[in-house]
Short mmCIF file of N, CA, C and O in Angstrom, two decimals:
data_model
loop_
_atom_site.label_atom_id
_atom_site.label_comp_id
_atom_site.label_asym_id
_atom_site.label_seq_id
_atom_site.Cartn_x
_atom_site.Cartn_y
_atom_site.Cartn_z
N UNK A 1 115.71 155.46 150.17
CA UNK A 1 117.14 155.70 150.24
C UNK A 1 117.92 154.57 149.61
O UNK A 1 118.93 154.81 148.95
N UNK A 2 117.45 153.34 149.81
CA UNK A 2 118.17 152.20 149.25
C UNK A 2 118.20 152.27 147.73
O UNK A 2 119.24 152.03 147.11
N UNK A 3 117.06 152.62 147.11
CA UNK A 3 117.03 152.73 145.65
C UNK A 3 118.02 153.78 145.17
O UNK A 3 118.76 153.57 144.23
N UNK A 4 118.04 154.93 145.83
CA UNK A 4 118.94 156.02 145.45
C UNK A 4 120.40 155.59 145.57
O UNK A 4 121.23 155.95 144.73
N UNK A 5 120.71 154.82 146.60
CA UNK A 5 122.09 154.36 146.78
C UNK A 5 122.52 153.42 145.65
O UNK A 5 123.66 153.44 145.23
N UNK A 6 121.59 152.61 145.17
CA UNK A 6 121.92 151.65 144.12
C UNK A 6 121.90 152.32 142.75
O UNK A 6 122.74 152.03 141.90
N UNK A 7 120.96 153.23 142.52
CA UNK A 7 120.85 153.93 141.23
C UNK A 7 121.95 154.98 141.14
O UNK A 7 121.72 156.18 141.26
N UNK A 8 123.16 154.52 140.92
CA UNK A 8 124.35 155.37 140.96
C UNK A 8 124.31 156.52 139.96
O UNK A 8 124.77 157.60 140.25
N UNK A 9 123.75 156.29 138.76
CA UNK A 9 123.74 157.35 137.75
C UNK A 9 122.47 158.20 137.81
O UNK A 9 122.28 159.09 136.98
N UNK A 10 121.60 157.92 138.76
CA UNK A 10 120.39 158.72 139.02
C UNK A 10 119.48 158.88 137.80
O UNK A 10 118.87 159.91 137.59
N UNK A 11 119.36 157.80 137.00
CA UNK A 11 118.48 157.88 135.84
C UNK A 11 117.10 157.29 136.10
O UNK A 11 116.26 157.25 135.21
N UNK A 12 116.85 156.84 137.34
CA UNK A 12 115.55 156.29 137.69
C UNK A 12 115.43 154.80 137.47
O UNK A 12 114.37 154.22 137.70
N UNK A 13 116.51 154.16 137.02
CA UNK A 13 116.52 152.73 136.78
C UNK A 13 117.81 152.13 137.33
O UNK A 13 118.86 152.76 137.29
N UNK A 14 117.71 150.89 137.80
CA UNK A 14 118.90 150.18 138.26
C UNK A 14 119.32 149.24 137.14
O UNK A 14 118.52 148.42 136.69
N UNK A 15 120.56 149.39 136.68
CA UNK A 15 121.07 148.53 135.63
C UNK A 15 122.37 147.87 136.10
O UNK A 15 122.79 148.04 137.25
N UNK A 16 122.98 147.11 135.21
CA UNK A 16 124.19 146.36 135.54
C UNK A 16 125.31 147.28 136.03
O UNK A 16 126.00 146.97 137.01
N UNK A 17 125.49 148.42 135.38
CA UNK A 17 126.54 149.36 135.80
C UNK A 17 126.26 149.92 137.19
O UNK A 17 127.18 150.10 137.98
N UNK A 18 124.99 150.19 137.50
CA UNK A 18 124.63 150.68 138.84
C UNK A 18 125.01 149.64 139.89
O UNK A 18 125.57 149.98 140.94
N UNK A 19 124.67 148.38 139.63
CA UNK A 19 125.02 147.32 140.59
C UNK A 19 126.53 147.20 140.76
O UNK A 19 127.03 147.07 141.87
N UNK A 20 127.23 147.24 139.64
CA UNK A 20 128.70 147.12 139.68
C UNK A 20 129.29 148.24 140.54
O UNK A 20 130.13 148.00 141.40
N UNK A 21 128.84 149.49 140.31
CA UNK A 21 129.36 150.63 141.07
C UNK A 21 128.98 150.55 142.54
O UNK A 21 129.77 150.89 143.41
N UNK A 22 127.75 150.09 142.82
CA UNK A 22 127.31 149.98 144.21
C UNK A 22 128.16 148.95 144.95
O UNK A 22 128.63 149.21 146.06
N UNK A 23 128.36 147.79 144.33
CA UNK A 23 129.20 146.78 144.96
C UNK A 23 130.63 147.29 145.14
O UNK A 23 131.25 147.05 146.17
N UNK A 24 131.14 147.98 144.13
CA UNK A 24 132.49 148.52 144.21
C UNK A 24 132.64 149.49 145.37
O UNK A 24 133.64 149.48 146.08
N UNK A 25 131.62 150.31 145.59
CA UNK A 25 131.67 151.27 146.69
C UNK A 25 131.67 150.58 148.05
O UNK A 25 132.09 151.15 149.04
N UNK A 26 131.21 149.32 148.06
CA UNK A 26 131.22 148.53 149.29
C UNK A 26 132.47 147.65 149.40
O UNK A 26 132.61 146.87 150.34
N UNK A 27 133.34 147.78 148.39
CA UNK A 27 134.59 147.01 148.41
C UNK A 27 134.43 145.58 147.93
O UNK A 27 135.27 144.73 148.21
N UNK A 28 133.35 145.30 147.22
CA UNK A 28 133.11 143.94 146.73
C UNK A 28 133.14 143.92 145.21
O UNK A 28 132.86 144.91 144.56
N UNK A 29 133.49 142.76 144.67
CA UNK A 29 133.50 142.58 143.22
C UNK A 29 132.75 141.29 142.91
O UNK A 29 133.34 140.21 142.84
N UNK A 30 131.43 141.37 142.76
CA UNK A 30 130.65 140.15 142.49
C UNK A 30 130.84 139.69 141.05
O UNK A 30 131.24 140.47 140.18
N UNK A 31 130.54 138.44 140.81
CA UNK A 31 130.61 137.91 139.46
C UNK A 31 129.53 138.56 138.60
O UNK A 31 128.43 138.85 139.08
N UNK A 32 129.84 138.75 137.35
CA UNK A 32 128.90 139.35 136.40
C UNK A 32 127.59 138.56 136.36
O UNK A 32 126.51 139.13 136.30
N UNK A 33 127.68 137.24 136.40
CA UNK A 33 126.48 136.40 136.34
C UNK A 33 125.58 136.62 137.55
O UNK A 33 124.36 136.57 137.42
N UNK A 34 126.18 136.86 138.70
CA UNK A 34 125.39 137.11 139.92
C UNK A 34 124.57 138.38 139.75
O UNK A 34 123.38 138.42 140.05
N UNK A 35 125.21 139.43 139.24
CA UNK A 35 124.50 140.70 139.05
C UNK A 35 123.43 140.58 137.98
O UNK A 35 122.32 141.11 138.12
N UNK A 36 123.72 139.86 136.91
CA UNK A 36 122.72 139.66 135.85
C UNK A 36 121.53 138.89 136.37
O UNK A 36 120.38 139.18 136.03
N UNK A 37 121.80 137.87 137.21
CA UNK A 37 120.71 137.10 137.80
C UNK A 37 119.84 137.98 138.70
O UNK A 37 118.62 137.81 138.74
N UNK A 38 120.47 138.90 139.41
CA UNK A 38 119.71 139.82 140.26
C UNK A 38 118.74 140.65 139.41
O UNK A 38 117.57 140.81 139.75
N UNK A 39 119.23 141.16 138.29
CA UNK A 39 118.40 141.99 137.42
C UNK A 39 117.30 141.18 136.72
O UNK A 39 116.24 141.72 136.42
N UNK A 40 117.56 139.90 136.49
CA UNK A 40 116.56 139.04 135.83
C UNK A 40 115.34 138.80 136.70
O UNK A 40 114.29 138.39 136.19
N UNK A 41 115.45 139.05 137.99
CA UNK A 41 114.31 138.86 138.88
C UNK A 41 113.18 139.84 138.56
O UNK A 41 112.03 139.58 138.85
N UNK A 42 113.52 140.96 137.96
CA UNK A 42 112.51 141.95 137.57
C UNK A 42 111.98 141.59 136.19
O UNK A 42 112.75 141.31 135.29
N UNK A 43 110.66 141.60 136.01
CA UNK A 43 110.09 141.26 134.70
C UNK A 43 110.30 142.36 133.65
O UNK A 43 109.98 142.16 132.49
N UNK A 44 110.82 143.49 134.05
CA UNK A 44 111.05 144.60 133.12
C UNK A 44 112.13 145.50 133.67
O UNK A 44 112.87 145.10 134.57
N UNK A 45 112.21 146.73 133.14
CA UNK A 45 113.21 147.67 133.67
C UNK A 45 113.02 147.87 135.17
O UNK A 45 111.90 147.93 135.67
N UNK A 46 114.11 147.93 135.89
CA UNK A 46 114.06 148.00 137.35
C UNK A 46 113.99 149.46 137.80
O UNK A 46 114.98 150.09 138.13
N UNK A 47 112.74 150.00 137.79
CA UNK A 47 112.52 151.36 138.27
C UNK A 47 112.15 151.30 139.75
O UNK A 47 112.17 150.23 140.37
N UNK A 48 111.79 152.43 140.33
CA UNK A 48 111.51 152.49 141.76
C UNK A 48 110.35 151.59 142.16
O UNK A 48 110.42 150.86 143.15
N UNK A 49 109.27 151.59 141.38
CA UNK A 49 108.10 150.77 141.71
C UNK A 49 108.45 149.29 141.66
O UNK A 49 108.07 148.52 142.56
N UNK A 50 109.18 148.87 140.63
CA UNK A 50 109.57 147.48 140.52
C UNK A 50 110.50 147.11 141.67
O UNK A 50 110.42 146.02 142.24
N UNK A 51 111.40 148.02 142.03
CA UNK A 51 112.31 147.81 143.16
C UNK A 51 111.50 147.56 144.44
O UNK A 51 111.80 146.64 145.19
N UNK A 52 110.46 148.39 144.67
CA UNK A 52 109.63 148.20 145.86
C UNK A 52 108.95 146.85 145.85
O UNK A 52 108.88 146.17 146.87
N UNK A 53 108.44 146.45 144.69
CA UNK A 53 107.77 145.15 144.59
C UNK A 53 108.73 144.00 144.89
O UNK A 53 108.41 143.11 145.67
N UNK A 54 109.90 144.03 144.26
CA UNK A 54 110.88 142.97 144.49
C UNK A 54 111.38 142.97 145.92
O UNK A 54 111.53 141.92 146.54
N UNK A 55 111.63 144.16 146.44
CA UNK A 55 112.12 144.28 147.81
C UNK A 55 111.08 143.76 148.80
O UNK A 55 111.42 143.06 149.75
N UNK A 56 109.81 144.06 148.54
CA UNK A 56 108.76 143.60 149.46
C UNK A 56 108.65 142.08 149.47
O UNK A 56 108.35 141.48 150.50
N UNK A 57 108.91 141.46 148.31
CA UNK A 57 108.89 140.00 148.24
C UNK A 57 110.01 139.39 149.07
O UNK A 57 109.87 138.30 149.62
N UNK A 58 111.12 140.09 149.17
CA UNK A 58 112.30 139.57 149.89
C UNK A 58 112.20 139.75 151.40
O UNK A 58 112.88 139.07 152.16
N UNK A 59 111.37 140.71 151.81
CA UNK A 59 111.29 141.00 153.24
C UNK A 59 110.40 139.98 153.94
O UNK A 59 109.32 139.64 153.48
N UNK A 60 110.86 139.51 155.07
CA UNK A 60 110.01 138.65 155.88
C UNK A 60 109.69 139.40 157.15
O UNK A 60 110.49 140.19 157.64
N UNK A 61 108.51 139.18 157.66
CA UNK A 61 108.12 139.84 158.89
C UNK A 61 107.69 141.29 158.70
O UNK A 61 107.63 142.04 159.66
N UNK A 62 107.40 141.70 157.46
CA UNK A 62 106.94 143.07 157.26
C UNK A 62 105.46 143.15 157.59
O UNK A 62 104.77 142.14 157.71
N UNK A 63 104.98 144.36 157.72
CA UNK A 63 103.58 144.56 158.05
C UNK A 63 102.68 144.02 156.95
O UNK A 63 102.97 144.19 155.76
N UNK A 64 101.57 143.39 157.32
CA UNK A 64 100.61 142.95 156.32
C UNK A 64 100.01 144.16 155.59
O UNK A 64 100.02 145.28 156.11
N UNK A 65 99.47 143.90 154.43
CA UNK A 65 98.91 144.97 153.60
C UNK A 65 97.86 145.78 154.37
O UNK A 65 97.87 147.01 154.31
N UNK A 66 96.98 145.10 155.10
CA UNK A 66 95.92 145.83 155.80
C UNK A 66 96.47 146.72 156.92
O UNK A 66 95.91 147.77 157.22
N UNK A 67 97.60 146.35 157.50
CA UNK A 67 98.21 147.19 158.53
C UNK A 67 98.72 148.49 157.92
O UNK A 67 98.55 149.57 158.49
N UNK A 68 99.33 148.40 156.75
CA UNK A 68 99.83 149.59 156.06
C UNK A 68 98.65 150.46 155.65
O UNK A 68 98.67 151.69 155.83
N UNK A 69 97.60 149.85 155.11
CA UNK A 69 96.42 150.61 154.71
C UNK A 69 95.79 151.29 155.92
O UNK A 69 95.36 152.44 155.84
N UNK A 70 95.73 150.60 157.04
CA UNK A 70 95.17 151.20 158.26
C UNK A 70 95.99 152.39 158.73
O UNK A 70 95.44 153.37 159.23
N UNK A 71 97.32 152.30 158.56
CA UNK A 71 98.17 153.44 158.94
C UNK A 71 97.83 154.65 158.09
O UNK A 71 97.70 155.77 158.60
N UNK A 72 97.67 154.46 156.78
CA UNK A 72 97.28 155.57 155.90
C UNK A 72 95.88 156.07 156.26
O UNK A 72 95.63 157.28 156.28
N UNK A 73 94.97 155.14 156.55
CA UNK A 73 93.58 155.53 156.81
C UNK A 73 93.44 156.39 158.07
O UNK A 73 92.45 157.11 158.22
N UNK A 74 94.41 156.33 158.96
CA UNK A 74 94.37 157.18 160.15
C UNK A 74 94.37 158.66 159.77
O UNK A 74 93.88 159.50 160.51
N UNK A 75 94.91 158.98 158.59
CA UNK A 75 94.96 160.36 158.12
C UNK A 75 93.81 160.68 157.18
O UNK A 75 93.68 161.80 156.71
N UNK A 76 92.96 159.67 156.90
CA UNK A 76 91.84 159.81 155.98
C UNK A 76 90.54 159.86 156.78
O UNK A 76 89.81 158.88 156.89
N UNK A 77 90.25 161.02 157.35
CA UNK A 77 89.07 161.17 158.22
C UNK A 77 87.76 160.81 157.52
O UNK A 77 86.85 160.29 158.14
N UNK A 78 87.68 161.07 156.22
CA UNK A 78 86.45 160.80 155.48
C UNK A 78 86.35 159.34 155.03
O UNK A 78 85.29 158.91 154.59
N UNK A 79 87.43 158.58 155.15
CA UNK A 79 87.42 157.17 154.78
C UNK A 79 87.22 156.93 153.29
O UNK A 79 86.62 155.93 152.90
N UNK A 80 87.75 157.79 152.45
CA UNK A 80 87.53 157.68 151.01
C UNK A 80 88.58 156.83 150.29
O UNK A 80 88.44 156.55 149.12
N UNK A 81 89.67 156.47 150.97
CA UNK A 81 90.69 155.64 150.33
C UNK A 81 91.78 156.44 149.64
O UNK A 81 92.61 155.88 148.95
N UNK A 82 91.73 157.73 149.80
CA UNK A 82 92.79 158.56 149.23
C UNK A 82 93.08 159.73 150.16
O UNK A 82 92.28 160.07 151.03
N UNK A 83 94.24 160.32 149.95
CA UNK A 83 94.65 161.51 150.70
C UNK A 83 95.03 162.58 149.69
O UNK A 83 95.56 162.26 148.62
N UNK A 84 94.77 163.83 150.00
CA UNK A 84 95.23 164.89 149.09
C UNK A 84 96.75 164.79 148.92
O UNK A 84 97.49 164.60 149.89
N UNK A 85 97.21 164.88 147.68
CA UNK A 85 98.63 164.74 147.38
C UNK A 85 99.48 165.71 148.20
O UNK A 85 100.50 165.33 148.77
N UNK A 86 99.05 166.95 148.29
CA UNK A 86 99.81 167.96 149.04
C UNK A 86 99.92 167.57 150.53
O UNK A 86 100.95 167.77 151.16
N UNK A 87 98.85 166.99 151.07
CA UNK A 87 98.83 166.60 152.47
C UNK A 87 99.81 165.45 152.74
O UNK A 87 100.60 165.52 153.69
N UNK A 88 99.78 164.40 151.91
CA UNK A 88 100.68 163.27 152.14
C UNK A 88 102.13 163.69 151.94
O UNK A 88 103.02 163.26 152.66
N UNK A 89 102.37 164.57 150.97
CA UNK A 89 103.74 165.08 150.77
C UNK A 89 104.21 165.86 151.99
O UNK A 89 105.35 165.72 152.42
N UNK A 90 103.33 166.67 152.55
CA UNK A 90 103.68 167.43 153.75
C UNK A 90 104.00 166.49 154.91
O UNK A 90 104.98 166.69 155.63
N UNK A 91 103.20 165.44 155.07
CA UNK A 91 103.46 164.47 156.14
C UNK A 91 104.82 163.79 155.96
O UNK A 91 105.58 163.65 156.91
N UNK A 92 105.10 163.38 154.74
CA UNK A 92 106.36 162.67 154.47
C UNK A 92 107.58 163.55 154.66
O UNK A 92 108.66 163.07 155.02
N UNK A 93 107.43 164.84 154.43
CA UNK A 93 108.57 165.74 154.55
C UNK A 93 108.72 166.32 155.95
O UNK A 93 109.79 166.83 156.29
N UNK A 94 107.67 166.22 156.78
CA UNK A 94 107.71 166.91 158.06
C UNK A 94 107.41 166.06 159.29
O UNK A 94 107.43 166.58 160.40
N UNK A 95 107.12 164.77 159.11
CA UNK A 95 106.84 163.90 160.26
C UNK A 95 107.78 162.71 160.25
O UNK A 95 108.11 162.18 159.19
N UNK A 96 108.20 162.27 161.40
CA UNK A 96 109.04 161.08 161.51
C UNK A 96 110.35 161.24 160.79
O UNK A 96 111.01 162.27 160.89
N UNK A 97 110.73 160.22 160.03
CA UNK A 97 111.94 160.28 159.21
C UNK A 97 111.62 161.05 157.94
O UNK A 97 111.03 160.51 157.01
N UNK A 98 111.98 162.31 157.92
CA UNK A 98 111.61 163.20 156.81
C UNK A 98 112.21 162.73 155.50
O UNK A 98 113.39 162.43 155.42
N UNK A 99 111.38 162.71 154.45
CA UNK A 99 111.84 162.37 153.11
C UNK A 99 112.63 163.54 152.54
O UNK A 99 112.28 164.69 152.73
N UNK A 100 113.68 163.22 151.79
CA UNK A 100 114.43 164.25 151.07
C UNK A 100 113.68 164.57 149.78
O UNK A 100 112.75 163.85 149.39
N UNK A 101 114.09 165.63 149.10
CA UNK A 101 113.47 165.97 147.82
C UNK A 101 113.63 164.83 146.82
O UNK A 101 112.71 164.54 146.05
N UNK A 102 114.79 164.18 146.81
CA UNK A 102 115.02 163.07 145.89
C UNK A 102 114.11 161.89 146.21
O UNK A 102 113.54 161.27 145.31
N UNK A 103 113.93 161.58 147.48
CA UNK A 103 113.02 160.50 147.88
C UNK A 103 111.59 160.83 147.50
O UNK A 103 110.83 159.96 147.06
N UNK A 104 111.21 162.09 147.65
CA UNK A 104 109.86 162.51 147.26
C UNK A 104 109.66 162.34 145.76
O UNK A 104 108.64 161.82 145.31
N UNK A 105 110.66 162.76 144.99
CA UNK A 105 110.56 162.65 143.53
C UNK A 105 110.42 161.19 143.12
O UNK A 105 109.56 160.85 142.31
N UNK A 106 111.21 160.32 143.70
CA UNK A 106 111.16 158.90 143.35
C UNK A 106 109.84 158.27 143.77
O UNK A 106 109.26 157.48 143.03
N UNK A 107 109.37 158.60 144.95
CA UNK A 107 108.13 158.02 145.44
C UNK A 107 106.94 158.44 144.57
O UNK A 107 106.12 157.61 144.17
N UNK A 108 106.86 159.71 144.26
CA UNK A 108 105.69 160.20 143.54
C UNK A 108 105.81 160.08 142.03
O UNK A 108 104.83 160.30 141.32
N UNK A 109 106.97 159.65 141.55
CA UNK A 109 107.12 159.41 140.11
C UNK A 109 106.21 158.27 139.68
O UNK A 109 105.63 158.29 138.61
N UNK A 110 106.05 157.27 140.52
CA UNK A 110 105.25 156.08 140.20
C UNK A 110 104.00 155.95 141.08
O UNK A 110 103.27 154.99 140.95
N UNK A 111 103.79 156.90 141.97
CA UNK A 111 102.67 156.80 142.92
C UNK A 111 101.33 156.96 142.20
O UNK A 111 101.22 157.72 141.24
N UNK A 112 100.31 156.26 142.68
CA UNK A 112 98.98 156.38 142.08
C UNK A 112 98.30 157.67 142.53
O UNK A 112 97.61 157.70 143.55
N UNK A 113 98.53 158.74 141.78
CA UNK A 113 97.94 160.03 142.07
C UNK A 113 97.14 160.47 140.85
O UNK A 113 97.66 160.51 139.74
N UNK A 114 95.88 160.77 141.09
CA UNK A 114 95.02 161.27 140.01
C UNK A 114 94.23 162.45 140.55
O UNK A 114 93.62 162.36 141.62
N UNK A 115 94.27 163.54 139.82
CA UNK A 115 93.52 164.73 140.23
C UNK A 115 93.92 165.23 141.60
O UNK A 115 93.06 165.70 142.35
N UNK A 116 95.21 165.10 141.94
CA UNK A 116 95.68 165.57 143.23
C UNK A 116 95.33 164.66 144.40
O UNK A 116 95.49 165.03 145.55
N UNK A 117 94.85 163.43 144.09
CA UNK A 117 94.46 162.47 145.13
C UNK A 117 95.39 161.26 145.11
O UNK A 117 95.53 160.59 144.09
N UNK A 118 96.03 161.02 146.24
CA UNK A 118 96.95 159.89 146.42
C UNK A 118 96.13 158.68 146.89
O UNK A 118 95.57 158.69 147.98
N UNK A 119 96.05 157.63 146.05
CA UNK A 119 95.29 156.42 146.37
C UNK A 119 96.17 155.49 147.20
O UNK A 119 97.00 154.77 146.66
N UNK A 120 95.98 155.52 148.51
CA UNK A 120 96.87 154.74 149.37
C UNK A 120 96.62 153.24 149.30
O UNK A 120 97.52 152.44 149.59
N UNK A 121 95.43 152.82 148.89
CA UNK A 121 95.19 151.38 148.73
C UNK A 121 95.99 150.84 147.55
O UNK A 121 96.61 149.78 147.65
N UNK A 122 95.99 151.56 146.43
CA UNK A 122 96.79 151.14 145.27
C UNK A 122 98.28 151.20 145.61
O UNK A 122 99.04 150.31 145.22
N UNK A 123 98.70 152.25 146.31
CA UNK A 123 100.10 152.39 146.67
C UNK A 123 100.56 151.23 147.55
O UNK A 123 101.62 150.65 147.34
N UNK A 124 99.73 150.86 148.52
CA UNK A 124 100.04 149.73 149.39
C UNK A 124 100.17 148.46 148.58
O UNK A 124 101.09 147.66 148.80
N UNK A 125 99.26 148.26 147.64
CA UNK A 125 99.32 147.07 146.79
C UNK A 125 100.61 147.05 145.97
O UNK A 125 101.23 146.00 145.79
N UNK A 126 101.04 148.23 145.49
CA UNK A 126 102.27 148.31 144.73
C UNK A 126 103.47 147.89 145.58
O UNK A 126 104.28 147.06 145.19
N UNK A 127 103.58 148.46 146.78
CA UNK A 127 104.76 148.17 147.59
C UNK A 127 104.73 146.75 148.18
O UNK A 127 105.78 146.20 148.50
N UNK A 128 103.53 146.16 148.28
CA UNK A 128 103.44 144.79 148.79
C UNK A 128 103.41 143.76 147.67
O UNK A 128 103.41 142.56 147.93
N UNK A 129 103.36 144.23 146.41
CA UNK A 129 103.39 143.31 145.28
C UNK A 129 102.07 142.62 145.02
O UNK A 129 102.04 141.55 144.43
N UNK A 130 100.96 143.21 145.44
CA UNK A 130 99.64 142.64 145.22
C UNK A 130 99.10 143.07 143.87
O UNK A 130 99.56 144.03 143.27
N UNK A 131 98.09 142.37 143.41
CA UNK A 131 97.40 142.78 142.18
C UNK A 131 96.35 143.81 142.53
O UNK A 131 95.65 143.69 143.53
N UNK A 132 96.26 144.85 141.70
CA UNK A 132 95.28 145.90 141.92
C UNK A 132 94.48 146.04 140.65
O UNK A 132 95.03 146.14 139.56
N UNK A 133 93.15 146.03 140.80
CA UNK A 133 92.30 146.25 139.63
C UNK A 133 91.98 147.71 139.55
O UNK A 133 91.65 148.36 140.53
N UNK A 134 92.10 148.26 138.33
CA UNK A 134 91.80 149.69 138.13
C UNK A 134 90.32 149.89 137.94
O UNK A 134 89.60 149.12 137.45
#
């Protein structure tokens, strides 16, 4: 939801205009240099995956990587390290805080899915900013 709120033009990337509009909607007018510095923290275009990586670096007290992996593994009875894409999508849309269609699109746009299999170990590494070997 946070990414969607900042990506004002809904193009899948956060740019200077998106930040300007987001701040404006909050009644703030930050200096141009402050916003540029924020964008410079990303080594490339600020898409959803990069946003997750940067955001995870900023969070303190978040769950360790193995805790997140263990949460996913609770749904992986065979212990293979992946979940069927349709199954994880169903869980995200129907359990707990249900994902909207837009949140689903953003999440799975960059999610490690191959052959209908969602690799939750790679996904966890992405959101925690870890290195993952293919």
